[in-house]
Coordinates of C-alpha atoms in Angstrom, one line a residue:
M24 CA 15.8 30.0 33.6
Y25 CA 16.3 29.1 29.9
M26 CA 16.5 25.4 29.1
K27 CA 16.9 23.7 25.8
D28 CA 14.1 21.4 24.7
I29 CA 14.4 17.7 24.5
Q30 CA 17.2 16.7 22.1
L31 CA 16.0 14.7 19.1
S32 CA 17.7 12.4 16.6
N33 CA 17.8 13.5 13.0
Y34 CA 14.7 11.3 12.4
G35 CA 13.0 12.8 15.4
K36 CA 13.7 16.3 14.1
A37 CA 12.3 15.4 10.7
S38 CA 9.2 13.9 12.3
T39 CA 8.3 17.2 14.1
I40 CA 7.1 18.3 10.6
P41 CA 4.1 16.2 9.7
A42 CA 3.9 14.8 6.2
P43 CA 2.0 17.1 4.0
V44 CA -0.7 14.5 3.0
N45 CA -1.2 13.6 6.7
T46 CA -1.7 17.3 7.6
M47 CA -4.2 17.7 4.7
M48 CA -6.2 14.7 5.5
T49 CA -6.2 15.3 9.3
A50 CA -7.4 18.9 8.8
M51 CA -10.2 17.9 6.6
A52 CA -11.3 14.9 8.6
Q53 CA -11.7 17.0 11.8
D54 CA -15.0 18.4 10.6
F55 CA -15.9 15.6 8.1
R56 CA -19.7 15.1 7.9
Q57 CA -20.8 11.5 7.4
G58 CA -23.5 11.3 4.8
I59 CA -22.7 14.7 3.4
D60 CA -19.0 14.8 2.6
T61 CA -17.3 12.0 0.6
N62 CA -13.9 10.7 1.6
L63 CA -12.2 9.3 -1.4
G64 CA -8.8 9.9 0.1
V65 CA -8.7 7.4 3.0
G66 CA -7.3 4.0 2.2
Y67 CA -9.8 2.2 4.5
V68 CA -11.2 -1.1 3.4
N69 CA -14.9 -1.6 2.7
E70 CA -16.6 -2.2 6.1
D71 CA -19.0 -4.7 4.5
T72 CA -16.0 -7.0 3.7
I73 CA -14.9 -7.3 7.3
P74 CA -16.2 -10.8 8.5
R75 CA -17.4 -9.9 12.0
D76 CA -19.3 -13.1 12.4
L77 CA -16.2 -15.2 11.4
I78 CA -14.0 -13.2 13.7
Q79 CA -16.4 -13.8 16.6
E80 CA -16.6 -17.5 15.7
A81 CA -12.8 -17.8 15.5
M82 CA -12.3 -16.1 18.8
D83 CA -14.7 -18.4 20.5
K84 CA -13.1 -21.5 19.0
V85 CA -9.6 -20.3 19.9
L86 CA -10.5 -19.5 23.5
V87 CA -12.1 -23.0 24.1
N88 CA -9.4 -25.0 22.3
S89 CA -6.5 -24.8 24.7
K90 CA -4.8 -27.8 23.2
K91 CA -4.3 -26.2 19.7
Y92 CA -4.2 -22.6 21.0
P93 CA -2.7 -22.9 24.5
H94 CA -1.5 -19.3 25.1
A95 CA -3.9 -17.2 23.0
L96 CA -4.2 -14.5 25.6
N97 CA -0.6 -14.5 26.7
Y98 CA 2.6 -13.1 25.2
G99 CA 3.5 -14.4 21.8
S100 CA 6.9 -14.9 20.2
S101 CA 9.0 -12.7 18.0
I102 CA 8.7 -15.1 15.1
G103 CA 4.9 -15.4 15.3
S104 CA 2.3 -18.1 15.9
L105 CA 3.3 -21.5 14.5
N106 CA -0.4 -22.1 13.9
L107 CA -0.6 -19.0 11.7
I108 CA 2.7 -19.6 9.9
N109 CA 1.5 -23.1 9.0
S110 CA -1.9 -21.7 8.0
I111 CA -0.3 -19.2 5.7
K112 CA 1.8 -22.0 4.1
N113 CA -1.1 -24.3 3.6
F114 CA -3.3 -21.5 2.2
T115 CA -0.5 -20.5 -0.2
L116 CA -0.1 -24.0 -1.5
K117 CA -3.8 -24.7 -1.7
H118 CA -4.5 -21.6 -3.8
H119 CA -1.2 -21.6 -5.7
I120 CA -0.5 -18.1 -4.4
G121 CA 2.6 -16.8 -6.3
N122 CA 2.7 -20.2 -7.9
L123 CA 5.0 -21.2 -5.0
T124 CA 5.8 -24.8 -4.4
E125 CA 6.3 -26.6 -1.2
E126 CA 9.9 -27.0 -2.1
I127 CA 10.4 -23.2 -2.4
L128 CA 8.4 -22.5 0.7
N129 CA 10.6 -24.9 2.7
K130 CA 13.7 -23.0 1.5
N131 CA 12.3 -19.8 3.0
D132 CA 11.0 -18.7 6.3
I133 CA 7.8 -16.9 7.3
I134 CA 7.8 -14.4 10.1
I135 CA 4.8 -12.4 11.5
G136 CA 5.3 -8.6 12.1
P137 CA 4.4 -6.8 15.3
N138 CA 1.9 -4.5 13.7
A139 CA 0.8 -5.5 10.2
A140 CA 3.0 -5.1 7.1
S141 CA 3.9 -1.5 8.0
S142 CA 5.8 -2.7 11.0
L143 CA 7.9 -5.0 8.9
L144 CA 8.7 -2.2 6.4
E145 CA 9.6 0.0 9.3
A146 CA 12.0 -2.7 10.5
V147 CA 13.6 -2.9 7.1
A148 CA 14.4 0.9 7.3
N149 CA 15.9 0.5 10.8
L150 CA 18.0 -2.5 9.9
L151 CA 19.5 -1.7 6.6
P152 CA 22.2 1.0 6.2
K153 CA 21.2 4.5 5.1
G154 CA 21.6 4.9 1.4
I155 CA 19.8 4.9 -1.9
V156 CA 16.4 3.2 -2.2
L157 CA 15.1 2.6 -5.7
T158 CA 11.3 2.6 -6.1
T159 CA 8.6 3.7 -8.6
D160 CA 6.9 6.9 -9.4
P161 CA 4.2 7.2 -8.4
H162 CA 5.2 5.5 -5.1
Y163 CA 3.7 4.5 -1.7
Y164 CA 3.8 7.9 -0.1
I165 CA 3.5 6.9 3.5
Y166 CA 6.5 4.6 3.5
C167 CA 8.6 6.6 1.2
N168 CA 8.0 9.8 3.2
F169 CA 9.2 7.8 6.2
L170 CA 12.3 6.5 4.4
E171 CA 13.3 10.1 3.7
R172 CA 12.8 11.2 7.3
M173 CA 15.0 8.2 8.3
G174 CA 17.7 9.6 6.0
F175 CA 17.4 7.5 2.9
E176 CA 17.7 8.9 -0.6
L177 CA 14.9 8.0 -2.9
I178 CA 15.5 7.4 -6.6
T179 CA 12.3 7.0 -8.4
I180 CA 11.6 5.1 -11.6
P181 CA 8.4 5.9 -13.7
E182 CA 6.1 3.0 -14.3
D183 CA 4.1 2.0 -17.4
F184 CA 1.1 -0.2 -17.9
D185 CA 2.6 -3.3 -16.3
G186 CA 4.8 -1.9 -13.6
V187 CA 8.2 -0.2 -13.3
N188 CA 9.8 0.8 -16.6
I189 CA 12.7 -1.7 -16.9
E190 CA 14.7 0.2 -19.5
Y191 CA 14.5 3.4 -17.4
L192 CA 15.6 1.4 -14.4
K193 CA 18.6 0.0 -16.2
N194 CA 19.6 3.5 -17.5
K195 CA 19.3 5.0 -14.1
L196 CA 21.6 2.4 -12.6
N197 CA 24.1 3.0 -15.4
T198 CA 24.1 6.8 -14.7
L199 CA 24.7 6.2 -11.0
G200 CA 28.3 5.1 -11.7
K201 CA 30.2 4.8 -8.4
R202 CA 27.1 5.8 -6.5
K203 CA 25.8 2.3 -7.0
E204 CA 27.9 1.5 -3.9
D205 CA 25.4 3.6 -1.9
I206 CA 22.3 1.5 -2.9
S207 CA 20.7 0.1 0.3
F208 CA 17.7 -1.8 -1.2
F209 CA 15.1 -1.9 -3.9
Y210 CA 11.4 -1.4 -2.9
F211 CA 8.5 -2.1 -5.2
V212 CA 4.8 -2.5 -4.5
T213 CA 3.5 -5.3 -6.7
V214 CA 0.0 -3.8 -7.0
N215 CA 1.0 -0.3 -6.8
N216 CA -0.5 2.3 -4.4
P217 CA -1.7 4.6 -5.7
S218 CA -1.9 3.5 -9.3
C219 CA -3.0 -0.1 -8.7
T220 CA -0.8 -1.1 -11.6
I221 CA 0.0 -4.8 -11.4
L222 CA 3.6 -5.7 -11.7
S223 CA 3.8 -8.3 -14.5
N224 CA 5.5 -11.7 -14.1
L225 CA 8.0 -10.8 -16.8
K226 CA 9.0 -7.6 -15.0
R227 CA 9.3 -9.5 -11.7
Q228 CA 11.7 -11.8 -13.3
E229 CA 13.6 -8.9 -14.9
I230 CA 13.9 -7.0 -11.6
V231 CA 15.3 -10.0 -9.8
G232 CA 17.8 -10.4 -12.6
I233 CA 18.8 -6.8 -12.3
V234 CA 19.3 -7.0 -8.6
N235 CA 21.2 -10.2 -8.9
D236 CA 23.6 -8.8 -11.5
L237 CA 24.1 -5.6 -9.4
S238 CA 24.8 -7.7 -6.3
K239 CA 27.4 -9.7 -8.1
S240 CA 29.1 -6.7 -9.5
L241 CA 29.3 -5.0 -6.0
G242 CA 30.2 -8.2 -4.2
R243 CA 27.4 -7.9 -1.7
K244 CA 23.8 -8.9 -1.5
I245 CA 21.3 -6.1 -2.1
P246 CA 17.8 -6.9 -0.8
L247 CA 14.8 -6.7 -3.0
I248 CA 11.8 -5.8 -0.9
L249 CA 8.4 -6.5 -2.6
D250 CA 5.3 -5.2 -0.9
K251 CA 2.4 -7.5 -1.8
A252 CA -0.2 -5.7 0.3
Y253 CA -2.9 -5.8 -2.4
E254 CA -2.2 -9.0 -4.2
H255 CA -5.0 -10.9 -2.4
L256 CA -7.2 -8.2 -4.0
I257 CA -6.6 -8.9 -7.6
H258 CA -10.3 -9.1 -8.5
D259 CA -10.3 -9.1 -12.2
P260 CA -10.6 -12.8 -13.3
E261 CA -8.8 -12.0 -16.5
V262 CA -5.6 -11.3 -14.6
G263 CA -3.7 -14.6 -14.0
E264 CA -2.1 -15.5 -10.7
P265 CA 1.1 -13.3 -10.3
D266 CA 4.3 -15.1 -9.7
S267 CA 6.2 -14.8 -6.5
A268 CA 9.7 -13.3 -7.2
L269 CA 11.0 -16.1 -5.0
L270 CA 10.6 -18.3 -8.0
Y271 CA 13.5 -16.4 -9.7
D272 CA 15.7 -15.8 -6.7
T273 CA 19.0 -17.7 -6.9
L274 CA 21.1 -15.6 -4.6
G275 CA 18.7 -15.1 -1.6
L276 CA 17.9 -11.5 -2.2
V277 CA 14.1 -11.5 -2.3
Y278 CA 11.9 -10.7 0.7
E279 CA 8.1 -10.4 0.2
V280 CA 5.9 -8.6 2.6
A281 CA 2.2 -9.4 2.7
T282 CA -0.8 -8.7 4.8
L283 CA -4.3 -10.1 5.7
S284 CA -5.5 -6.6 6.4
K285 CA -7.2 -6.1 3.0
V286 CA -9.1 -9.4 3.1
L287 CA -9.8 -10.0 6.8
A288 CA -9.6 -6.9 9.0
P289 CA -7.0 -4.2 9.3
A290 CA -7.5 -4.1 13.1
L291 CA -6.1 -7.7 13.4
R292 CA -2.7 -6.2 12.3
I293 CA -1.5 -9.3 10.6
G294 CA 1.5 -8.8 8.3
Y295 CA 4.1 -11.3 7.4
M296 CA 7.4 -11.6 5.5
I297 CA 8.6 -14.5 3.4
G298 CA 12.3 -14.8 2.6
P299 CA 15.5 -16.8 2.9
Q300 CA 17.3 -17.4 6.1
S301 CA 20.0 -14.8 6.6
P302 CA 21.4 -12.4 9.1
F303 CA 18.9 -9.9 7.8
L304 CA 15.9 -12.1 8.6
T305 CA 17.4 -12.9 12.0
A306 CA 17.7 -9.1 12.7
M307 CA 14.1 -8.7 11.5
I308 CA 13.0 -11.2 14.2
Q309 CA 15.0 -9.4 16.9
R310 CA 13.4 -6.1 15.8
S311 CA 10.0 -7.7 16.4
S312 CA 11.1 -8.8 19.8
D313 CA 12.4 -5.3 20.6
A314 CA 9.0 -3.9 19.5
G315 CA 7.1 -6.2 21.9
F316 CA 7.0 -9.5 19.9
S317 CA 4.8 -10.3 16.9
A318 CA 1.2 -9.2 16.6
P319 CA -1.1 -10.0 19.6
L320 CA -1.3 -13.8 19.8
I321 CA -5.1 -13.8 20.0
N322 CA -5.3 -12.0 16.7
Q323 CA -2.8 -14.4 15.1
E324 CA -4.8 -17.4 16.2
I325 CA -8.1 -15.9 15.0
A326 CA -6.5 -15.3 11.6
S327 CA -5.1 -18.9 11.6
Y328 CA -8.5 -20.3 12.3
I329 CA -10.2 -18.3 9.6
L330 CA -7.5 -19.3 7.1
D331 CA -8.0 -22.9 8.0
H332 CA -11.8 -23.0 7.9
H333 CA -13.4 -20.0 6.1
M334 CA -10.8 -18.3 3.9
D335 CA -12.0 -19.7 0.6
Q336 CA -15.4 -18.1 0.8
Q337 CA -14.1 -15.0 2.5
L338 CA -11.6 -14.3 -0.2
A339 CA -14.1 -15.0 -2.9
S340 CA -16.7 -12.7 -1.3
V341 CA -14.3 -9.8 -0.8
N342 CA -13.0 -9.9 -4.4
L343 CA -16.5 -10.3 -5.8
G344 CA -17.6 -7.2 -3.8
Y345 CA -14.7 -5.1 -5.0
R346 CA -15.0 -6.3 -8.6
K347 CA -18.6 -5.2 -8.8
K348 CA -17.8 -1.9 -7.2
A349 CA -14.8 -1.3 -9.5
Q350 CA -16.8 -2.0 -12.6
T351 CA -19.7 0.3 -11.6
I352 CA -17.4 3.2 -10.7
Q353 CA -15.3 2.8 -13.8
Q354 CA -18.5 3.1 -15.9
W355 CA -19.4 6.3 -14.1
I356 CA -15.9 7.8 -14.5
N357 CA -15.9 6.9 -18.2
H358 CA -19.4 8.4 -18.7
T359 CA -19.0 11.5 -16.7
L360 CA -15.3 12.4 -16.9
E361 CA -14.1 10.8 -20.1
D362 CA -13.6 14.1 -22.0
H363 CA -11.4 15.4 -19.2
I364 CA -9.2 12.3 -18.6
E365 CA -5.8 11.8 -20.2
N366 CA -5.1 8.5 -18.5
M367 CA -6.6 6.3 -15.8
T368 CA -5.2 3.2 -14.1
G369 CA -6.8 0.8 -11.5
G370 CA -10.0 -1.2 -11.5
Q371 CA -8.4 -4.6 -11.7
A372 CA -7.0 -4.9 -8.2
G373 CA -7.0 -3.1 -4.9
F374 CA -9.5 -0.2 -4.5
Y375 CA -8.0 2.8 -6.1
F376 CA -8.4 4.6 -9.4
Y377 CA -5.5 6.9 -10.4
L378 CA -6.5 9.7 -12.8
T379 CA -4.4 12.0 -14.9
L380 CA -6.6 14.9 -16.0
K381 CA -5.9 16.6 -19.4
S382 CA -5.5 20.2 -18.3
T383 CA -6.8 20.6 -14.8
E384 CA -4.4 20.8 -11.8
T385 CA -5.3 19.0 -8.7
H386 CA -2.9 20.1 -6.0
E387 CA -3.9 22.1 -2.9
G388 CA -3.5 25.4 -4.5
S389 CA -5.7 24.6 -7.5
S390 CA -9.2 25.8 -8.3
F391 CA -10.2 22.1 -8.5
F392 CA -9.0 21.4 -5.0
K393 CA -10.6 24.5 -3.5
F394 CA -13.9 23.7 -5.2
L395 CA -14.1 20.2 -3.8
T396 CA -13.0 21.3 -0.3
R397 CA -15.3 24.3 -0.4
T398 CA -12.5 26.8 0.2
T399 CA -12.9 29.0 -2.8
G400 CA -14.2 32.0 -0.7
K401 CA -17.2 32.2 -2.9
L402 CA -20.5 31.8 -1.0
D403 CA -22.4 30.2 -3.8
I404 CA -19.7 27.5 -4.2
D405 CA -18.6 26.9 -0.6
G406 CA -21.9 27.5 1.3
S407 CA -21.9 29.3 4.6
S408 CA -19.3 28.8 7.3
N409 CA -21.9 27.0 9.3
N410 CA -23.3 25.0 6.4
L411 CA -20.7 24.1 3.8
N412 CA -21.8 22.5 0.6
P413 CA -20.9 18.7 0.2
R414 CA -17.2 18.2 0.0
V415 CA -15.0 15.6 -1.7
L416 CA -11.7 14.5 -0.1
Y417 CA -9.0 13.0 -2.2
V418 CA -5.2 12.8 -2.3
P419 CA -3.5 15.0 -5.0
G420 CA -1.0 13.3 -7.2
I421 CA 1.9 15.5 -6.1
H422 CA 2.0 13.5 -2.9
Y423 CA 2.8 10.3 -4.7
V424 CA 5.8 11.4 -6.8
H425 CA 9.3 12.6 -6.0
K426 CA 9.7 16.4 -6.3
E427 CA 12.9 15.8 -8.1
G428 CA 11.6 13.1 -10.4
E429 CA 10.5 13.3 -14.0
M430 CA 6.8 12.7 -13.1
Y431 CA 6.5 15.8 -10.8
E432 CA 5.0 18.1 -13.4
I433 CA 2.4 15.7 -14.6
S434 CA 1.6 14.8 -11.1
K435 CA 0.1 18.3 -10.7
R436 CA -2.8 17.0 -12.8
Q437 CA -3.2 13.6 -11.0
L438 CA -5.3 12.3 -8.1
R439 CA -6.1 9.1 -6.3
L440 CA -9.6 8.1 -5.7
S441 CA -10.2 5.3 -3.1
Y442 CA -13.5 3.4 -3.5
G443 CA -12.9 1.0 -0.6
Y444 CA -14.6 2.8 2.2
E445 CA -17.5 4.9 0.8
N446 CA -20.7 3.4 -0.6
L447 CA -21.7 3.6 -4.2
E448 CA -24.3 6.3 -3.8
S449 CA -21.7 8.7 -2.2
I450 CA -19.1 7.9 -4.8
E451 CA -21.5 8.6 -7.7
K452 CA -22.3 12.0 -6.2
A453 CA -18.6 12.7 -5.7
I454 CA -17.8 11.9 -9.4
N455 CA -20.5 14.4 -10.5
L456 CA -18.9 17.0 -8.2
I457 CA -15.5 16.2 -9.7
K458 CA -16.9 17.1 -13.1
E459 CA -18.2 20.4 -11.7
A460 CA -14.8 21.1 -10.1
I461 CA -13.0 20.5 -13.5
S462 CA -15.2 23.2 -15.0
F463 CA -14.7 25.7 -12.2
K464 CA -12.1 28.3 -12.7
Q465 CA -11.1 30.8 -10.0

């Protein structure tokens, strides 16, 4: 008897086709050889920065202090642990994060997501009406691919040395005409993934002004979602403390999403949103409740304890480690690849370098990609099927730009290199292999 398969929503149907970058990374990771191959594609943090001893101490302290942490192993709430929320507030004020004041923090609420920052971004896409999302090119491919599968239309704006190109953004809005009515929200990553370009304070202020003016002209509030996932990892001391966009928000449009994953441990799954009270924020809290409440309460209390007692030295240690690593790798790239690079960003924050090569294409069909993945079909290049030569995994630039955007052609010569996870010895070998791959022509 013939029977139709399970019916899927439009999003469900779109999700039956895996995102191209996920397919690529999964296929290569299945037979990844630790110590032989080098994974510069994965966005994992440096294992050496995860404070296992502090997490163990924090868990012990939380479990024995039932007065301060009375329900650490029970269900939490949809808003999040009040201990953690207060710890985030205190830490923010102590370190002048975003140059936020107590007055501004008191005007806004903090909520904890169910599963790190990604769960909050997922909630945004489920709560706001389908329409146009304005973001940058290059953009955060995981979330933007998800947005398109959800039914949103992406309009991407190229960035320059200090973030999104403001004049291009203004011109794009002008060309939309009546389609401005279809704008759902703006989404910008303040330390961009993949480029690690830091959004300047001036541009933050200008973006808020643009969204304010647009909201007034349309007669409705348009949210500005700022993803601050990497702001705790601005490790170049010459870069000043970036401002929070909340400093410039007069209409209640700005919502900032942050995480402790990059400076504590991704597995704690701590992400939080700061923004003004509104029906939107109320809906975000309900979405957390629907998803099973905020992050596991024990994880929140562990994070709260570390923020209260050890975060100063932890943050300093993490940033010092990434700073040294970034400087060393940048020297290697400059020495080994300088003649072949048209442009490079990164090295001041996060753990990515984004390279634009002068004439070498980097996409999956290129000789460059085939050389590094050992899929050229040439025995002397690939090695035998049972003993492949060392491989280098990376994410080609075409996965970070919109296919209909102006940056697509140049993205064919771009790639993101992640230096968070692999050790320096492996990365140095990978850079030398990249030089060989540039010279290889099939």
